Coordinates of C-alpha atoms in Angstrom, one line a residue:
Chain A
M1 CA -28.4 -12.5 -4.1
L2 CA -28.7 -9.6 -6.4
L3 CA -25.0 -9.1 -6.8
K4 CA -23.6 -12.3 -8.1
N5 CA -23.5 -11.6 -11.8
Q6 CA -23.1 -7.9 -11.7
A7 CA -19.4 -7.7 -12.6
A8 CA -18.4 -4.1 -12.9
S9 CA -18.2 -2.6 -16.3
F10 CA -17.3 1.0 -17.1
S11 CA -19.8 3.7 -16.7
V12 CA -22.4 1.4 -15.5
R13 CA -24.4 2.6 -12.6
V14 CA -24.4 0.4 -9.6
R15 CA -28.1 0.2 -9.3
T16 CA -29.8 -2.7 -7.9
G17 CA -33.2 -3.7 -6.6
R18 CA -34.7 -3.7 -3.2
G19 CA -32.5 -4.4 -0.3
Y20 CA -29.5 -3.2 -2.3
N21 CA -30.9 0.3 -2.6
M22 CA -28.3 2.1 -0.6
T23 CA -29.1 5.6 -1.7
N24 CA -30.5 6.5 1.7
R25 CA -27.2 5.5 3.3
L26 CA -25.0 7.7 1.1
P27 CA -23.1 10.5 2.7
K28 CA -24.6 13.9 2.2
T29 CA -22.0 14.6 -0.5
G30 CA -22.7 11.4 -2.3
K31 CA -24.3 10.9 -5.7
L32 CA -25.2 7.8 -7.6
S33 CA -22.2 5.6 -8.0
V34 CA -20.7 5.3 -11.4
L35 CA -17.6 3.2 -11.9
D36 CA -15.1 4.9 -14.1
I37 CA -11.8 3.7 -12.9
P38 CA -9.7 1.0 -14.5
L39 CA -10.3 -1.6 -11.9
S40 CA -12.3 -4.7 -12.1
L41 CA -14.6 -4.5 -9.1
S42 CA -17.8 -6.4 -8.4
A43 CA -20.9 -4.6 -7.4
L44 CA -20.5 -5.8 -3.9
E45 CA -17.0 -4.5 -3.8
K46 CA -18.0 -1.1 -5.0
C47 CA -20.8 -1.0 -2.6
L48 CA -18.6 -1.9 0.4
L49 CA -16.0 0.7 -0.7
N50 CA -18.4 3.5 -1.3
E51 CA -21.2 3.1 1.2
Y52 CA -19.4 2.1 4.3
Q53 CA -17.1 5.1 4.6
R54 CA -19.3 5.9 7.6
G55 CA -21.9 4.1 9.5
F56 CA -20.1 0.8 9.8
P57 CA -22.4 -1.0 12.3
L58 CA -21.6 -0.8 16.0
C59 CA -23.4 -4.0 17.1
E60 CA -22.5 -7.5 18.1
Q61 CA -22.4 -8.9 14.5
P62 CA -21.6 -5.9 12.3
Y63 CA -20.7 -8.0 9.2
A64 CA -24.0 -9.9 9.5
E65 CA -25.8 -6.6 9.7
I66 CA -24.1 -5.4 6.5
A67 CA -25.0 -8.7 4.9
R68 CA -28.6 -8.1 5.9
Q69 CA -28.6 -4.6 4.5
L70 CA -27.1 -5.8 1.2
E71 CA -28.9 -9.1 1.0
V72 CA -25.8 -11.2 0.7
S73 CA -24.3 -13.7 3.2
E74 CA -22.1 -12.7 6.1
A75 CA -19.4 -15.0 4.7
E76 CA -19.4 -13.1 1.4
V77 CA -19.1 -9.7 3.2
L78 CA -16.2 -11.0 5.3
A79 CA -14.5 -12.6 2.3
T80 CA -14.9 -9.5 0.2
L81 CA -13.6 -7.2 2.8
A82 CA -10.6 -9.5 3.4
S83 CA -9.9 -9.5 -0.3
L84 CA -10.2 -5.7 -0.6
Q85 CA -7.8 -5.4 2.3
Q86 CA -5.4 -7.9 0.8
R87 CA -5.3 -6.0 -2.5
G88 CA -4.7 -2.7 -0.6
L89 CA -8.0 -1.2 -1.7
I90 CA -9.2 -0.6 1.8
S91 CA -6.6 0.2 4.4
R92 CA -8.6 -1.1 7.4
V93 CA -12.1 -1.5 8.8
G94 CA -12.5 0.5 11.9
P95 CA -12.9 3.8 13.7
V96 CA -11.5 7.0 12.1
F97 CA -10.2 9.2 14.9
A98 CA -10.3 12.9 14.8
P99 CA -6.9 14.5 14.8
R100 CA -6.0 16.4 18.0
R101 CA -8.7 14.8 20.0
A102 CA -7.1 11.5 20.9
G103 CA -3.8 13.2 21.4
S104 CA -1.9 16.0 19.8
S105 CA -0.7 16.5 16.2
T106 CA 0.7 19.0 13.8
L107 CA 1.5 19.4 10.1
A108 CA 5.2 20.1 9.6
A109 CA 7.2 21.0 6.5
L110 CA 10.8 21.0 5.6
A111 CA 12.6 22.7 2.6
V112 CA 15.0 20.0 1.7
P113 CA 17.8 20.3 -0.9
E114 CA 16.9 17.9 -3.7
Q115 CA 20.1 15.8 -3.3
D116 CA 19.3 15.2 0.5
L117 CA 15.7 14.3 0.0
E118 CA 16.1 10.5 0.5
A119 CA 18.3 10.8 3.5
V120 CA 16.0 13.4 5.2
A121 CA 12.9 11.4 4.4
A122 CA 14.5 8.4 6.0
I123 CA 15.2 10.4 9.1
V124 CA 11.7 11.8 9.3
N125 CA 10.1 8.4 8.6
G126 CA 12.2 6.9 11.4
F127 CA 10.0 8.6 14.0
A128 CA 7.1 6.4 15.1
E129 CA 5.2 9.7 15.7
V130 CA 5.3 10.5 12.0
N131 CA 2.3 8.9 10.4
H132 CA 2.1 10.7 7.0
N133 CA 5.0 11.9 5.0
Y134 CA 4.5 13.3 1.5
Q135 CA 7.0 14.7 -1.0
R136 CA 5.4 17.8 -2.6
E137 CA 6.3 20.0 -5.6
H138 CA 7.3 23.2 -3.8
A139 CA 10.3 24.8 -2.1
W140 CA 8.8 23.3 1.1
N141 CA 9.0 19.8 -0.4
L142 CA 8.6 17.5 2.5
W143 CA 5.3 17.5 4.4
F144 CA 4.6 15.3 7.4
V145 CA 2.1 14.8 10.2
V146 CA 3.4 14.3 13.7
T147 CA 1.0 12.7 16.2
A148 CA 1.8 12.1 19.9
P149 CA 0.0 11.8 23.2
D150 CA 0.8 15.4 24.1
D151 CA 2.2 18.7 22.7
A152 CA 5.4 18.3 24.7
R153 CA 6.3 15.2 22.7
I154 CA 5.4 17.0 19.4
R155 CA 7.8 19.8 20.2
E156 CA 10.4 17.2 21.2
V157 CA 10.1 15.3 17.9
L158 CA 10.2 18.6 15.8
G159 CA 13.3 19.6 17.8
E160 CA 14.9 16.2 17.1
V161 CA 14.1 16.5 13.4
E162 CA 15.7 19.9 13.3
V163 CA 18.9 18.6 15.0
A164 CA 19.1 15.4 12.9
T165 CA 18.5 17.2 9.5
G166 CA 20.0 20.6 10.2
L167 CA 16.9 22.1 8.7
A168 CA 14.3 24.5 10.1
V169 CA 10.8 23.0 10.5
L170 CA 7.7 24.9 9.6
D171 CA 5.2 24.0 12.3
L172 CA 1.6 24.4 11.2
P173 CA -0.8 23.0 13.9
L174 CA -4.4 22.8 13.2
E175 CA -6.3 25.8 14.6
R176 CA -9.7 25.1 13.3
S177 CA -11.4 22.4 11.2
F178 CA -14.0 23.3 8.6
Y179 CA -15.4 20.1 7.3
I180 CA -17.5 17.3 8.5
D181 CA -15.7 14.2 7.6
L182 CA -18.1 11.9 5.8
G183 CA -15.7 10.2 3.6
F184 CA -16.1 11.2 0.0
P185 CA -17.9 9.7 -3.0
L186 CA -15.7 7.4 -4.9
W187 CA -17.8 7.0 -8.0
C188 CA -19.7 10.0 -9.2
Chain B
M1 CA -1.1 28.7 19.6
Q2 CA -0.6 25.2 20.9
Q3 CA -1.8 26.3 24.3
Q4 CA -4.8 27.9 22.7
D5 CA -5.6 24.6 20.9
I6 CA -5.5 22.7 24.1
S7 CA -7.8 25.0 26.0
M8 CA -10.3 24.8 23.1
E9 CA -10.2 21.0 23.4
Q10 CA -10.8 21.1 27.1
Q11 CA -13.8 23.3 26.7
D12 CA -15.4 21.3 24.0
N13 CA -14.6 17.8 24.7
R14 CA -15.1 15.2 27.3
P15 CA -11.6 14.0 28.0
I16 CA -10.8 10.4 27.2
D17 CA -9.6 8.2 30.0
E18 CA -7.1 5.4 30.2
V19 CA -9.5 2.7 29.0
D20 CA -10.6 4.8 26.0
R21 CA -6.9 5.2 25.2
R22 CA -6.4 1.5 25.3
I23 CA -9.4 1.1 23.0
I24 CA -7.9 3.6 20.6
L25 CA -4.6 1.8 20.6
A26 CA -6.3 -1.6 19.9
T27 CA -8.6 -0.3 17.1
Q28 CA -6.5 2.2 15.2
A29 CA -5.1 -0.5 13.0
G30 CA -8.6 -1.8 12.3
L31 CA -11.2 -4.2 13.6
P32 CA -10.7 -7.9 13.2
L33 CA -12.5 -9.5 10.2
A34 CA -14.4 -11.9 12.4
E35 CA -18.1 -12.5 12.9
Q36 CA -18.0 -10.8 16.3
P37 CA -15.2 -8.3 16.0
Y38 CA -16.1 -6.2 19.1
D39 CA -16.2 -9.4 21.1
V40 CA -12.7 -10.4 20.0
L41 CA -11.4 -6.9 20.9
A42 CA -13.2 -6.9 24.3
R43 CA -11.5 -10.1 25.2
Q44 CA -8.1 -8.7 24.2
L45 CA -8.8 -5.7 26.3
D46 CA -10.3 -7.6 29.2
L47 CA -13.5 -5.6 29.0
A48 CA -17.1 -6.5 28.8
V49 CA -18.2 -6.2 25.2
E50 CA -21.1 -4.0 26.3
E51 CA -18.7 -1.6 27.9
L52 CA -16.4 -1.5 24.8
M53 CA -19.4 -0.8 22.5
E54 CA -20.7 1.9 24.9
R55 CA -17.3 3.6 25.0
L56 CA -17.0 3.5 21.2
R57 CA -20.5 5.1 21.0
A58 CA -19.5 7.7 23.6
M59 CA -16.4 8.6 21.6
Q60 CA -18.4 8.9 18.5
Q61 CA -20.8 11.3 20.2
S62 CA -18.0 13.4 21.6
G63 CA -16.3 13.5 18.3
V64 CA -13.1 11.6 19.2
I65 CA -14.2 9.0 16.7
R66 CA -15.4 10.7 13.5
R67 CA -16.9 7.6 11.9
I68 CA -16.5 3.9 11.8
A69 CA -15.6 2.9 8.3
A70 CA -14.2 0.5 5.7
V71 CA -11.5 3.0 4.9
P72 CA -10.7 3.1 1.2
N73 CA -7.2 3.6 0.0
H74 CA -7.9 6.4 -2.4
Y75 CA -4.6 6.2 -4.1
A76 CA -5.0 2.5 -4.9
L77 CA -8.5 3.2 -6.2
G78 CA -7.2 5.7 -8.8
Y79 CA -7.4 9.0 -6.9
R80 CA -3.7 9.6 -7.6
A81 CA -3.8 13.4 -7.8
N82 CA -4.1 15.4 -4.7
G83 CA -3.3 19.0 -4.4
M84 CA -2.9 20.7 -1.1
S85 CA -4.2 24.1 -1.9
V86 CA -3.1 26.9 0.5
W87 CA -4.8 30.3 0.7
N88 CA -4.1 33.6 2.2
V89 CA -7.4 35.1 3.3
P90 CA -8.2 37.8 5.9
D91 CA -8.2 36.3 9.4
E92 CA -11.4 38.2 10.3
I93 CA -13.4 36.1 7.8
V94 CA -11.4 32.9 7.6
G95 CA -14.1 31.0 9.5
E96 CA -16.9 31.9 7.1
L97 CA -14.7 31.2 4.1
G98 CA -13.4 28.0 5.5
A99 CA -16.9 26.6 6.1
R100 CA -17.8 27.3 2.5
V101 CA -14.6 25.8 1.1
G102 CA -14.9 22.7 3.4
A103 CA -18.4 22.1 2.1
L104 CA -17.2 21.5 -1.5
E105 CA -17.5 17.9 -2.5
F106 CA -13.9 17.5 -3.8
V107 CA -12.4 19.0 -0.7
S108 CA -11.5 16.2 1.7
H109 CA -9.9 18.3 4.4
C110 CA -10.1 22.0 5.2
Y111 CA -8.2 23.6 8.0
Q112 CA -7.1 26.9 9.4
R113 CA -3.4 26.9 10.3
P114 CA -1.1 29.6 11.5
R115 CA 0.9 31.8 9.1
H116 CA 4.7 32.0 9.6
L117 CA 5.6 35.3 8.1
P118 CA 7.6 35.9 6.0
L119 CA 8.2 32.3 5.1
W120 CA 4.6 31.2 5.0
P121 CA 1.7 33.6 4.4
Y122 CA -1.1 31.0 4.0
N123 CA -3.8 30.5 6.7
L124 CA -6.3 28.3 5.0
F125 CA -5.6 24.7 3.8
A126 CA -7.9 22.8 1.5
M127 CA -7.0 19.3 0.3
V128 CA -8.3 18.7 -3.2
H129 CA -8.6 15.2 -4.5
G130 CA -9.0 14.0 -8.1
K131 CA -8.0 11.3 -10.5
T132 CA -6.1 13.6 -12.6
Q133 CA -4.2 16.9 -12.1
D134 CA -6.7 18.5 -14.4
A135 CA -9.5 17.6 -12.1
V136 CA -7.6 19.0 -9.1
E137 CA -6.9 22.2 -11.0
Q138 CA -10.6 22.6 -11.8
G139 CA -11.3 22.2 -8.1
V140 CA -8.8 24.8 -7.2
E141 CA -10.3 27.2 -9.8
Q142 CA -13.6 26.7 -8.2
I143 CA -12.2 27.6 -4.7
A144 CA -10.6 30.7 -6.2
L145 CA -13.9 31.8 -7.6
L146 CA -15.6 31.2 -4.3
L147 CA -13.1 33.2 -2.4
G148 CA -13.1 36.0 -5.0
E149 CA -11.5 39.2 -3.7
Y150 CA -10.8 37.7 -0.3
C151 CA -8.0 35.6 -1.8
R152 CA -4.8 37.5 -1.4
G153 CA -2.7 34.7 -2.8
H154 CA -2.7 31.0 -3.1
E155 CA -0.5 28.0 -4.2
V156 CA -1.2 24.4 -4.9
L157 CA 1.3 21.8 -3.6
Y158 CA 1.0 18.6 -5.6
S159 CA 2.0 15.4 -4.0
K160 CA 4.9 13.7 -5.8
R161 CA 5.4 10.7 -3.6
I162 CA 3.9 9.1 -0.6
L163 CA 6.9 8.5 1.7
K164 CA 5.0 7.2 4.6
K165 CA 1.3 6.6 5.4
T166 CA -0.2 4.8 8.4
G167 CA -3.5 5.3 10.2
L168 CA -3.5 7.6 13.2
R169 CA -1.1 6.2 15.7
I170 CA -0.8 7.3 19.2
T171 CA 2.0 5.6 21.0
G172 CA 1.0 4.0 24.2

């Protein structure tokens, strides 16, 4: 029960004693965790956010396993994760799938006249196959990721986007990936 | 280039089957926050929990699953600035350069993508994250130094608005 009274304060290292020494679990890119964002997070919250970007246990009772690693109760782990999720600080607990492995995907861009942006964004977002869509500051100002079971459906969606918007799509499928996805250190 | 991608996949990866696909569909929005989440899922999928866990393990090994995680929402946590930096580097050496850029701590994604001349000259993409635009600019500066004379041009596309963001969805 090392965590109870360790409410987060700015620039305080999340360092705790035995059992909560998570440094051996840090991703290779990780450093000691320092909180410097204007959020009030408990030590347990920070630890769950930072240290479980990989290596979430694949065993019968994963939350009990995390609880054992952190020397807290399973109920605390579950309640804290639920609370982080409710507040939108974690998007989910689960597998992160590699793009293009469990299906097909591409990054696509449109150069949308400023006054049409809302309408075009709505059209693009309307496709279930579009899972990310960002407005960016560039002549190519709308960037979205299309994911589908196969390439044929990708081409179909891009074709439909072109027809519906009257704009040419820049199609930039991934050719090679150069990083090992370990998550990245949140506090360092 | 799409064809080329597919053939690369077939060489490198054990293909996923229909059961794997069902598991992906059932887990892509997250595991249940219950004491035995894999059990809950296995029952939903009408699988033995051992088989479900074995298949998850196999997908991790083959790279279909990169990691199992409590996935932070970086934006909500204060990482509001992200710059998609795009670079024009010689094709002959893009692999070597990409590996070095991808190893930088502040680079969350690094990919080679096709050029579309004359509209789009860039073949290397590196997503740079930071809490401020300054932090992102410093990261981009560091990439420029690393690439040195191999950089024939680059731009940074800052995100202005997230219009849609969901986990990876494959439609069933």
